[in-house]
mmCIF file of C-alpha atoms in Angstrom:
data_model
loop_
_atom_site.group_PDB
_atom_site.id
_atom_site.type_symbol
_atom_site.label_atom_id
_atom_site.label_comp_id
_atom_site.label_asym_id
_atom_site.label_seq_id
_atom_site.Cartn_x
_atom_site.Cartn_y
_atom_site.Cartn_z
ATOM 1 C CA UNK A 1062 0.000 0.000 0.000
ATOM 2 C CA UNK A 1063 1.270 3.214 -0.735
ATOM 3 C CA UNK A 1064 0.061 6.920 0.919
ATOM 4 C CA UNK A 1065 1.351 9.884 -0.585
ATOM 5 C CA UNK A 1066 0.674 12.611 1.821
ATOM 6 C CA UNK A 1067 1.045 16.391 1.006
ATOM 7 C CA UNK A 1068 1.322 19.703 3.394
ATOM 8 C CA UNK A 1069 1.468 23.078 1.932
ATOM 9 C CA UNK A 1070 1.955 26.659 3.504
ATOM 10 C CA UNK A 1071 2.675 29.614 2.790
ATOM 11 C CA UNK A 1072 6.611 28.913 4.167
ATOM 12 C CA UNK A 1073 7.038 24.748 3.462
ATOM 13 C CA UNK A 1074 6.255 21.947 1.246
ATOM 14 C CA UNK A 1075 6.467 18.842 2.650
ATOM 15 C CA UNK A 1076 6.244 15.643 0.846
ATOM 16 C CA UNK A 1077 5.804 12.354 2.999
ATOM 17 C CA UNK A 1078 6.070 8.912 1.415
ATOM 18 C CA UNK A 1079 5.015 5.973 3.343
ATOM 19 C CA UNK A 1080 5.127 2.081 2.005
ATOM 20 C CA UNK A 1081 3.864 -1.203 3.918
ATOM 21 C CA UNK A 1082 5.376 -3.975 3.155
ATOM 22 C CA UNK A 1083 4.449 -7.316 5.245
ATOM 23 C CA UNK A 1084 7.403 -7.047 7.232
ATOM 24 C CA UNK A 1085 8.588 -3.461 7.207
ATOM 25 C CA UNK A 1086 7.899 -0.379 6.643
ATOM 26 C CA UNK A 1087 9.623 2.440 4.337
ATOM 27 C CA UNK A 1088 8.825 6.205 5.602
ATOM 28 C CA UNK A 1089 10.943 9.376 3.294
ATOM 29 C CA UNK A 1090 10.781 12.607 4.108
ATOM 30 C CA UNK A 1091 11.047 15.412 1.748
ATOM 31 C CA UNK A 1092 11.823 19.043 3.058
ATOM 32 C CA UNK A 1093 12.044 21.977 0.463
ATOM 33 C CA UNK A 1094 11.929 25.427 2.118
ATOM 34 C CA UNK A 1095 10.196 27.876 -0.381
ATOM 35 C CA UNK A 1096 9.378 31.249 0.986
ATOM 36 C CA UNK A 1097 6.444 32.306 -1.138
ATOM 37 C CA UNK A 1098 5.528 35.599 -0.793
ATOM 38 C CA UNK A 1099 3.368 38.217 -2.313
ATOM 39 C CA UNK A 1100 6.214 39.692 -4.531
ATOM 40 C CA UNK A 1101 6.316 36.041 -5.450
ATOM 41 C CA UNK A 1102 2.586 35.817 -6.065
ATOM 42 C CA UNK A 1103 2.459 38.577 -7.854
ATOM 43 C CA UNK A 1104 5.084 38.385 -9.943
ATOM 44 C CA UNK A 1105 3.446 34.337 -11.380
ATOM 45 C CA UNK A 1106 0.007 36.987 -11.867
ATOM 46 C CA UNK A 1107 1.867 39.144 -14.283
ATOM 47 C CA UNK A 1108 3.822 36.472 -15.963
ATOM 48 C CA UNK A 1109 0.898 33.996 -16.930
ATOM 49 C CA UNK A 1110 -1.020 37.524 -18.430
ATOM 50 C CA UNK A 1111 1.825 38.706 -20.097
ATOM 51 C CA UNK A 1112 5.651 36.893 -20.236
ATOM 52 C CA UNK A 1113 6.859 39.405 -22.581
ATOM 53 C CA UNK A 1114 7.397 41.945 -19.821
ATOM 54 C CA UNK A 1115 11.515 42.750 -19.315
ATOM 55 C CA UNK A 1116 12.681 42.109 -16.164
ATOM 56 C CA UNK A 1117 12.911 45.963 -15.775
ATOM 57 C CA UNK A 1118 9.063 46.053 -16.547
ATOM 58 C CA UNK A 1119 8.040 43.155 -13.904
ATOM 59 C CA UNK A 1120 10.127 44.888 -11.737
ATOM 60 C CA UNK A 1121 8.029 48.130 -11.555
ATOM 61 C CA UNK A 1122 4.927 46.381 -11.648
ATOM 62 C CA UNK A 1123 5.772 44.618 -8.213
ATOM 63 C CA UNK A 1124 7.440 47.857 -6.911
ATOM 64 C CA UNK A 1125 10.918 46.522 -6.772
ATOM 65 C CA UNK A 1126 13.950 46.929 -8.510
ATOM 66 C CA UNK A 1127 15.611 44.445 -11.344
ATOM 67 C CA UNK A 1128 17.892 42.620 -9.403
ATOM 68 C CA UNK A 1129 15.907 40.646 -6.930
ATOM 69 C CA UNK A 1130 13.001 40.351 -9.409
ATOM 70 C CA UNK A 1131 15.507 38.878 -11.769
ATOM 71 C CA UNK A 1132 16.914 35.994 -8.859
ATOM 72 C CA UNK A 1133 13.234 35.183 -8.292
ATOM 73 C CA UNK A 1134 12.130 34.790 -11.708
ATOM 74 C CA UNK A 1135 15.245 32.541 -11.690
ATOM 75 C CA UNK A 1136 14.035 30.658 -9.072
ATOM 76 C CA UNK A 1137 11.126 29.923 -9.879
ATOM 77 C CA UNK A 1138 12.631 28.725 -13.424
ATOM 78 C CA UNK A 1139 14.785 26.469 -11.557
ATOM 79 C CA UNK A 1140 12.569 25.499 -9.519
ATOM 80 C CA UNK A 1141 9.989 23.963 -12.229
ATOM 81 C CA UNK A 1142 7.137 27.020 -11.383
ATOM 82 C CA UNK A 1143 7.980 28.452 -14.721
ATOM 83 C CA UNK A 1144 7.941 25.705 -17.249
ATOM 84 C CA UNK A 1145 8.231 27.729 -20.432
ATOM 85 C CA UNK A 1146 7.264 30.708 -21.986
ATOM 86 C CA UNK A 1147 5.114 30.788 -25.128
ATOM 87 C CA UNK A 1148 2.870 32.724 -27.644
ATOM 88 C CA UNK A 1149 -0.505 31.505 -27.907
ATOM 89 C CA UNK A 1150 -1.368 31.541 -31.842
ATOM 90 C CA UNK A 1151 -5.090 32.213 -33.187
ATOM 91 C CA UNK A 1152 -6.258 28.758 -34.668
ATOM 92 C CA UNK A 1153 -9.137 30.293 -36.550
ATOM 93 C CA UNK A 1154 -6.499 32.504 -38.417
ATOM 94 C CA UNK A 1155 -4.312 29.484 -38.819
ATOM 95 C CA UNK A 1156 -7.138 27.430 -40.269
ATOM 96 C CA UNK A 1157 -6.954 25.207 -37.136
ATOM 97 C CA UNK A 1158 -10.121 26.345 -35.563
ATOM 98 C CA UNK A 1159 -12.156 23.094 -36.072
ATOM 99 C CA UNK A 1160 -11.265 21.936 -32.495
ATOM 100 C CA UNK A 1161 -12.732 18.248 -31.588
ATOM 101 C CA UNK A 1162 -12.307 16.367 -27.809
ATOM 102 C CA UNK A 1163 -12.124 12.706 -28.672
ATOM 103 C CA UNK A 1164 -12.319 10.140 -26.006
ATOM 104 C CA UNK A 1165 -10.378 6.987 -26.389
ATOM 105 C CA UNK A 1166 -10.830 3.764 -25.036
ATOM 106 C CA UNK A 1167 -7.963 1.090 -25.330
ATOM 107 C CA UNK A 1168 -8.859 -2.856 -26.239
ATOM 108 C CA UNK A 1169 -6.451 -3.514 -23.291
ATOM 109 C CA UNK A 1170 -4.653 -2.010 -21.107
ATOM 110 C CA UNK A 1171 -1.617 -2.423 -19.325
ATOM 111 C CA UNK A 1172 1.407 -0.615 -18.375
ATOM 112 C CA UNK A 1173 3.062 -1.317 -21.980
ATOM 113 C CA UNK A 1174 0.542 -0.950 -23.827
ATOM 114 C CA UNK A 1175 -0.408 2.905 -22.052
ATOM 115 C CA UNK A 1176 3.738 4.027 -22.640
ATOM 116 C CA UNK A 1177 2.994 2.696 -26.497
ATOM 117 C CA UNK A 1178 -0.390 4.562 -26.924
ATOM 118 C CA UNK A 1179 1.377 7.814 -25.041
ATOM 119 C CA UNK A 1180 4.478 7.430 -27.291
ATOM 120 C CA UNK A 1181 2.305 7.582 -30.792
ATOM 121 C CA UNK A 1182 0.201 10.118 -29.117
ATOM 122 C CA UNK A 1183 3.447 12.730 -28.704
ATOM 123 C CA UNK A 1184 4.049 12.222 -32.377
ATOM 124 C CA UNK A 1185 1.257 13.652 -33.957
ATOM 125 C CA UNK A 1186 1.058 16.979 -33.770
ATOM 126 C CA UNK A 1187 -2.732 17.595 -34.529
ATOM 127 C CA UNK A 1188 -3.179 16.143 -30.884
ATOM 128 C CA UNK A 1189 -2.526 19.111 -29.074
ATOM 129 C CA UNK A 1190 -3.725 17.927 -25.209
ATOM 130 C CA UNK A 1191 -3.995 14.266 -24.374
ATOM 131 C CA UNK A 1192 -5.211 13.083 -20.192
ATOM 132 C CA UNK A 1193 -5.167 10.117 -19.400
ATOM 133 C CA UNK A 1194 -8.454 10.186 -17.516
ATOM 134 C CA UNK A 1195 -11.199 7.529 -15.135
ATOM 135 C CA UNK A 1196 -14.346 6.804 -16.546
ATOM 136 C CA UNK A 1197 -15.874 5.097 -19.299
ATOM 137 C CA UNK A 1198 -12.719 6.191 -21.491
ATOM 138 C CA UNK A 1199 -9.090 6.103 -20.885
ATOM 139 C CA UNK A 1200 -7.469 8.690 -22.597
ATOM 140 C CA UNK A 1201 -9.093 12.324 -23.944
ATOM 141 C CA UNK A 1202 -7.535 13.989 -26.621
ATOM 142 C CA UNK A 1203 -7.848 17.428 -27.678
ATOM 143 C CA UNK A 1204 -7.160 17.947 -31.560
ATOM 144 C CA UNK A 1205 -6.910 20.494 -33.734
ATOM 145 C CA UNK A 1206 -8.271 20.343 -37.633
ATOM 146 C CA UNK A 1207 -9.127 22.531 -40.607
ATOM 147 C CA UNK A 1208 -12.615 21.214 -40.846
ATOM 148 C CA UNK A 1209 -15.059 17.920 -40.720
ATOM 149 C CA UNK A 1210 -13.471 16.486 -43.574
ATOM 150 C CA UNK A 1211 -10.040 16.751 -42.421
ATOM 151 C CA UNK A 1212 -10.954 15.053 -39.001
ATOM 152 C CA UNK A 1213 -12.582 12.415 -40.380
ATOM 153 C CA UNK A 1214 -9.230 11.683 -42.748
ATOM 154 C CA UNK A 1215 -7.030 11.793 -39.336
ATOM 155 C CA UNK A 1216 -9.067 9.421 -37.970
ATOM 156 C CA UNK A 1217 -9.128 7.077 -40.400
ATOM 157 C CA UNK A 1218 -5.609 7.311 -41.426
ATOM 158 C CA UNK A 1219 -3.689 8.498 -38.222
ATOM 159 C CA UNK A 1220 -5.838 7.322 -35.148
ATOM 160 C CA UNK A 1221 -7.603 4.047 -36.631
ATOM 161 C CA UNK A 1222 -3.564 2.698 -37.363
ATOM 162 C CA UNK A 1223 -2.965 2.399 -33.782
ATOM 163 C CA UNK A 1224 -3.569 -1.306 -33.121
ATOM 164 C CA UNK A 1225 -4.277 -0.797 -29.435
ATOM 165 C CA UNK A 1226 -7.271 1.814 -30.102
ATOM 166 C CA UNK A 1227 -10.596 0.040 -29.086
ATOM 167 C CA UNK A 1228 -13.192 2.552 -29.526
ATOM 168 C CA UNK A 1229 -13.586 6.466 -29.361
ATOM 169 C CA UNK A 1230 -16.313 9.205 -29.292
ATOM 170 C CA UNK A 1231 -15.397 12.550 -30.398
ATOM 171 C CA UNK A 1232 -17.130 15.783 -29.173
ATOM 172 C CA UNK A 1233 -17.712 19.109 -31.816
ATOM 173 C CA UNK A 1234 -16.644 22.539 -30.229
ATOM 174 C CA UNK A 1235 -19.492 24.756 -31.152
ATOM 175 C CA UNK A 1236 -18.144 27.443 -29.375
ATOM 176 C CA UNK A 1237 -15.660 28.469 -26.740
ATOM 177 C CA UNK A 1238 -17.016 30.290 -23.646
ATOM 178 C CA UNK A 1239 -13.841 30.394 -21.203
ATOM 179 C CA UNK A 1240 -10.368 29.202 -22.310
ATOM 180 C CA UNK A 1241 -8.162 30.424 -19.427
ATOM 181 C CA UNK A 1242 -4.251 29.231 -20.154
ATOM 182 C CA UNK A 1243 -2.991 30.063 -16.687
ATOM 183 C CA UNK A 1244 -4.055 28.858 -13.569
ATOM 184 C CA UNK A 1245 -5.466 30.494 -10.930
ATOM 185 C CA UNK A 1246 -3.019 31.615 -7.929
#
């Protein structure tokens, strides 16, 4: 049995990892000290609303000066907060606008056969999201396409290759009410 136990403040993250064996028991205990403060909090705000900001701009916006907002922002780079910065394109103008969610459900499925399905799923580039998810289904996909036609092509020839595939449903975006790309702090 395995308990994965988490404790967050505003000072500590604190990671406990406990295993039962029959005979024994393994216990780790993970200590990071991360003093998160509102400079800190504000400073992730900004970013996820706007990344293009210099350091110099950030800076004012938090009411401190480049250096320290600099070693933060480096921090939090290191530290895996920051995972990348990006533009996010138009898909309409792009002629990627036709945007379907298709559930998948394997024939079988077992540890091998999950790291082949996730491997194939990386390589094609029209799946832009992919969760592997509970339910009825065990993978969602999120995929981008020009139109109806041009879905119906990749799922012939792209997703109905895959031997493992055993069924899938997809889902039409009609329209898009909220499409946030940060997340809320």
């Amino acid at each position: 049995m395995l308990i994965f136990q988490q404790n967050y403040s505003r000072q500590r993250y604190q990671t406990r990892y406990m295993e039962n064996t029959e005979n024994n028991a393994i216990f780790t205990v993970v200590n990071r000290t991360h003093k998160v403060d509102k400079v800190d909090v504000q400073s992730r705000r900004t970013l996820q609303s706007n990344a293009r900001l210099t350091t110099k701009e950030l800076a004012a916006s938090v009411s401190l000066s480049s250096t320290p907002v600099f070693e933060r922002l480096k921090r939090l780079e290191n530290g895996g907060y920051i995972k990348k910065y990006i533009a996010v394109l138009d898909a309409e103008k792009l002629n990627q606008g036709f945007v379907v969610f298709c559930s998948v459900k394997l024939r079988r499925l077992n540890k091998e056969i999950a790291a082949e399905f996730t491997r194939i799923i990386q390589e094609i580039p029209q799946v832009t999201e992919c969760y592997n998810i509970s339910g009825s289904y065990d993978y969602l996909l999120k995929i981008h396409a020009p139109n109806m036609k041009y879905y119906q092509e990749f799922i012939l020839n792209v997703l109905g290759t895959i031997d493992s595939l055993g069924s899938l449903e997809s889902t039409f975006v009609m329209d898009e009410v909220k499409h946030e790309y940060g997340i809320h702090i």
